[in-house]
């Protein structure tokens, strides 16, 4: 049985527009699954639906199974417990994930002290170990520092440590390297992949970056205008015959990394894709 099974997920905004339409995906135990697509295609909303963190006013239909549990029937309090127990979430901007007025040590030990009822000393011991694993070499000193004293790349390592410290079985990563300096992006992405692989846990990895998805993931879903339009093992993605995936592959920047966002699909190509994919 898969770790996660999303079936027929449809998310409707207050004005009746569909943000996500009939999306189905699964993640097996220990599998790294990429979700790629342009800005606004519904990737983040799908992740939020899985995590039970949809903004107010969005109506969700469909089912979200996690092993034998059905998540869409959970109350808010039950969902919070589920997240604390099973999920680690890494967002794009590490500075938005931490509390600037708390030390990094307080941030990292909080979930263990509050949700797992560990003593401060127990929590700090666990946190020290994980800090070293994610490349924070001097935890004694670094845990007493404040977020502003860290570079973006180092702070994202802290956020990754926080996501792993409660020993979740599924990591949900929403463009975890996009906000970082280009020179740090591959480093942090590989660190996250290696940590997930070592633990044998699952990961959903959202990215705009086709090459990164191909290099990091086992399997990739492609989203376009709220729909999952293609799926392929990562190493077969370049062979896809789907018109939208082909367009993404053609739009893929090669040398100029400043144009990494997938914005170079022309209106004509888009109209042809709409006609084929959406039946428009
Ligand atoms: N609170 C909200 N209420 C209604 N619609 C929203 C809300 N938040 C986002 N949307 C819309 O949902 C659609 C999908 O957004 P989503 O953030 O999932 O896209 P994405 O693929 O993750 O894009 P990006 O890569 O830019 O984050 C967008 O059209 C967006 O405008």
PDB file of N, CA and C in Angstrom, residues 30-34 173 176-177 185-194 196-197 203-207 209-220 234-235:
ATOM      1  N   UNK A  30       9.298   5.576   0.955  1.00  0.00           N
ATOM      2  CA  UNK A  30      10.677   5.770   0.532  1.00  0.00           C
ATOM      3  C   UNK A  30      10.836   6.340  -0.871  1.00  0.00           C
ATOM      4  N   UNK A  31       9.742   6.816  -1.450  1.00  0.00           N
ATOM      5  CA  UNK A  31       9.817   7.325  -2.824  1.00  0.00           C
ATOM      6  C   UNK A  31       9.899   8.858  -2.840  1.00  0.00           C
ATOM      7  N   UNK A  32      10.732   9.389  -3.742  1.00  0.00           N
ATOM      8  CA  UNK A  32      10.809  10.843  -3.921  1.00  0.00           C
ATOM      9  C   UNK A  32      10.061  11.192  -5.204  1.00  0.00           C
ATOM     10  N   UNK A  33       8.988  11.962  -5.026  1.00  0.00           N
ATOM     11  CA  UNK A  33       8.097  12.254  -6.144  1.00  0.00           C
ATOM     12  C   UNK A  33       8.103  13.755  -6.430  1.00  0.00           C
ATOM     13  N   UNK A  34       8.433  14.116  -7.647  1.00  0.00           N
ATOM     14  CA  UNK A  34       8.457  15.519  -8.032  1.00  0.00           C
ATOM     15  C   UNK A  34       7.109  15.961  -8.568  1.00  0.00           C
ATOM     16  N   UNK A 173       8.044  19.235   0.362  1.00  0.00           N
ATOM     17  CA  UNK A 173       8.989  20.324   0.111  1.00  0.00           C
ATOM     18  C   UNK A 173       8.465  21.189  -1.031  1.00  0.00           C
ATOM     19  N   UNK A 176      11.997  24.204  -2.236  1.00  0.00           N
ATOM     20  CA  UNK A 176      12.847  24.514  -1.079  1.00  0.00           C
ATOM     21  C   UNK A 176      14.160  25.201  -1.418  1.00  0.00           C
ATOM     22  N   UNK A 177      14.487  25.286  -2.714  1.00  0.00           N
ATOM     23  CA  UNK A 177      15.776  25.925  -3.031  1.00  0.00           C
ATOM     24  C   UNK A 177      15.618  27.190  -3.882  1.00  0.00           C
ATOM     25  N   UNK A 185      21.832  26.253  -4.369  1.00  0.00           N
ATOM     26  CA  UNK A 185      20.607  25.506  -4.655  1.00  0.00           C
ATOM     27  C   UNK A 185      20.836  23.998  -4.768  1.00  0.00           C
ATOM     28  N   UNK A 186      21.822  23.616  -5.562  1.00  0.00           N
ATOM     29  CA  UNK A 186      22.048  22.186  -5.772  1.00  0.00           C
ATOM     30  C   UNK A 186      22.508  21.532  -4.471  1.00  0.00           C
ATOM     31  N   UNK A 187      23.334  22.271  -3.719  1.00  0.00           N
ATOM     32  CA  UNK A 187      23.870  21.752  -2.451  1.00  0.00           C
ATOM     33  C   UNK A 187      22.729  21.407  -1.473  1.00  0.00           C
ATOM     34  N   UNK A 188      21.793  22.364  -1.326  1.00  0.00           N
ATOM     35  CA  UNK A 188      20.693  22.162  -0.373  1.00  0.00           C
ATOM     36  C   UNK A 188      19.735  21.081  -0.891  1.00  0.00           C
ATOM     37  N   UNK A 189      19.479  21.076  -2.210  1.00  0.00           N
ATOM     38  CA  UNK A 189      18.587  20.050  -2.775  1.00  0.00           C
ATOM     39  C   UNK A 189      19.173  18.652  -2.565  1.00  0.00           C
ATOM     40  N   UNK A 190      20.481  18.513  -2.778  1.00  0.00           N
ATOM     41  CA  UNK A 190      21.118  17.199  -2.603  1.00  0.00           C
ATOM     42  C   UNK A 190      21.126  16.785  -1.137  1.00  0.00           C
ATOM     43  N   UNK A 191      21.342  17.764  -0.273  1.00  0.00           N
ATOM     44  CA  UNK A 191      21.311  17.468   1.171  1.00  0.00           C
ATOM     45  C   UNK A 191      19.934  16.904   1.559  1.00  0.00           C
ATOM     46  N   UNK A 192      18.887  17.576   1.085  1.00  0.00           N
ATOM     47  CA  UNK A 192      17.526  17.131   1.416  1.00  0.00           C
ATOM     48  C   UNK A 192      17.291  15.718   0.864  1.00  0.00           C
ATOM     49  N   UNK A 193      17.671  15.510  -0.392  1.00  0.00           N
ATOM     50  CA  UNK A 193      17.497  14.173  -0.993  1.00  0.00           C
ATOM     51  C   UNK A 193      18.266  13.112  -0.185  1.00  0.00           C
ATOM     52  N   UNK A 194      19.511  13.411   0.178  1.00  0.00           N
ATOM     53  CA  UNK A 194      20.327  12.424   0.878  1.00  0.00           C
ATOM     54  C   UNK A 194      19.728  12.089   2.249  1.00  0.00           C
ATOM     55  N   UNK A 196      16.594  12.321   3.114  1.00  0.00           N
ATOM     56  CA  UNK A 196      15.357  11.554   2.906  1.00  0.00           C
ATOM     57  C   UNK A 196      15.696  10.104   2.548  1.00  0.00           C
ATOM     58  N   UNK A 197      16.679   9.928   1.679  1.00  0.00           N
ATOM     59  CA  UNK A 197      17.085   8.572   1.277  1.00  0.00           C
ATOM     60  C   UNK A 197      17.624   7.776   2.468  1.00  0.00           C
ATOM     61  N   UNK A 203       9.023  11.612  -0.051  1.00  0.00           N
ATOM     62  CA  UNK A 203       9.059  13.082  -0.205  1.00  0.00           C
ATOM     63  C   UNK A 203       8.290  13.505  -1.448  1.00  0.00           C
ATOM     64  N   UNK A 204       7.518  14.570  -1.286  1.00  0.00           N
ATOM     65  CA  UNK A 204       6.917  15.261  -2.431  1.00  0.00           C
ATOM     66  C   UNK A 204       7.746  16.519  -2.636  1.00  0.00           C
ATOM     67  N   UNK A 205       8.314  16.663  -3.827  1.00  0.00           N
ATOM     68  CA  UNK A 205       9.249  17.754  -4.091  1.00  0.00           C
ATOM     69  C   UNK A 205       8.688  18.625  -5.211  1.00  0.00           C
ATOM     70  N   UNK A 206       8.222  19.820  -4.829  1.00  0.00           N
ATOM     71  CA  UNK A 206       7.640  20.736  -5.815  1.00  0.00           C
ATOM     72  C   UNK A 206       8.734  21.627  -6.369  1.00  0.00           C
ATOM     73  N   UNK A 207       8.767  21.749  -7.678  1.00  0.00           N
ATOM     74  CA  UNK A 207       9.784  22.610  -8.285  1.00  0.00           C
ATOM     75  C   UNK A 207       9.338  23.106  -9.655  1.00  0.00           C
ATOM     76  N   UNK A 209      11.796  23.517 -11.676  1.00  0.00           N
ATOM     77  CA  UNK A 209      13.038  23.186 -12.363  1.00  0.00           C
ATOM     78  C   UNK A 209      13.028  21.733 -12.837  1.00  0.00           C
ATOM     79  N   UNK A 210      12.801  21.595 -14.125  1.00  0.00           N
ATOM     80  CA  UNK A 210      12.691  20.274 -14.733  1.00  0.00           C
ATOM     81  C   UNK A 210      13.945  19.422 -14.530  1.00  0.00           C
ATOM     82  N   UNK A 211      15.094  20.062 -14.680  1.00  0.00           N
ATOM     83  CA  UNK A 211      16.340  19.302 -14.547  1.00  0.00           C
ATOM     84  C   UNK A 211      16.556  18.847 -13.118  1.00  0.00           C
ATOM     85  N   UNK A 212      16.232  19.739 -12.177  1.00  0.00           N
ATOM     86  CA  UNK A 212      16.377  19.391 -10.763  1.00  0.00           C
ATOM     87  C   UNK A 212      15.456  18.212 -10.436  1.00  0.00           C
ATOM     88  N   UNK A 213      14.214  18.273 -10.912  1.00  0.00           N
ATOM     89  CA  UNK A 213      13.268  17.175 -10.662  1.00  0.00           C
ATOM     90  C   UNK A 213      13.805  15.874 -11.251  1.00  0.00           C
ATOM     91  N   UNK A 214      14.338  15.966 -12.465  1.00  0.00           N
ATOM     92  CA  UNK A 214      14.870  14.772 -13.123  1.00  0.00           C
ATOM     93  C   UNK A 214      16.021  14.168 -12.347  1.00  0.00           C
ATOM     94  N   UNK A 215      16.849  15.034 -11.772  1.00  0.00           N
ATOM     95  CA  UNK A 215      18.037  14.551 -11.070  1.00  0.00           C
ATOM     96  C   UNK A 215      17.724  14.035  -9.667  1.00  0.00           C
ATOM     97  N   UNK A 216      16.677  14.590  -9.056  1.00  0.00           N
ATOM     98  CA  UNK A 216      16.452  14.331  -7.628  1.00  0.00           C
ATOM     99  C   UNK A 216      15.401  13.252  -7.344  1.00  0.00           C
ATOM    100  N   UNK A 217      14.450  13.137  -8.282  1.00  0.00           N
ATOM    101  CA  UNK A 217      13.244  12.363  -7.954  1.00  0.00           C
ATOM    102  C   UNK A 217      13.267  10.967  -8.577  1.00  0.00           C
ATOM    103  N   UNK A 218      12.390  10.108  -8.046  1.00  0.00           N
ATOM    104  CA  UNK A 218      12.178   8.795  -8.652  1.00  0.00           C
ATOM    105  C   UNK A 218      11.142   8.903  -9.765  1.00  0.00           C
ATOM    106  N   UNK A 219      10.113   9.683  -9.481  1.00  0.00           N
ATOM    107  CA  UNK A 219       8.986   9.790 -10.408  1.00  0.00           C
ATOM    108  C   UNK A 219       8.517  11.236 -10.393  1.00  0.00           C
ATOM    109  N   UNK A 220       7.959  11.687 -11.498  1.00  0.00           N
ATOM    110  CA  UNK A 220       7.570  13.097 -11.597  1.00  0.00           C
ATOM    111  C   UNK A 220       6.150  13.216 -12.158  1.00  0.00           C
ATOM    112  N   UNK A 234      11.474   9.589 -13.374  1.00  0.00           N
ATOM    113  CA  UNK A 234      12.295  10.787 -13.599  1.00  0.00           C
ATOM    114  C   UNK A 234      13.227  10.625 -14.791  1.00  0.00           C
ATOM    115  N   UNK A 235      13.814   9.441 -14.917  1.00  0.00           N
ATOM    116  CA  UNK A 235      14.809   9.282 -15.998  1.00  0.00           C
ATOM    117  C   UNK A 235      14.165   9.187 -17.377  1.00  0.00           C
TER     118      UNK A 235
END
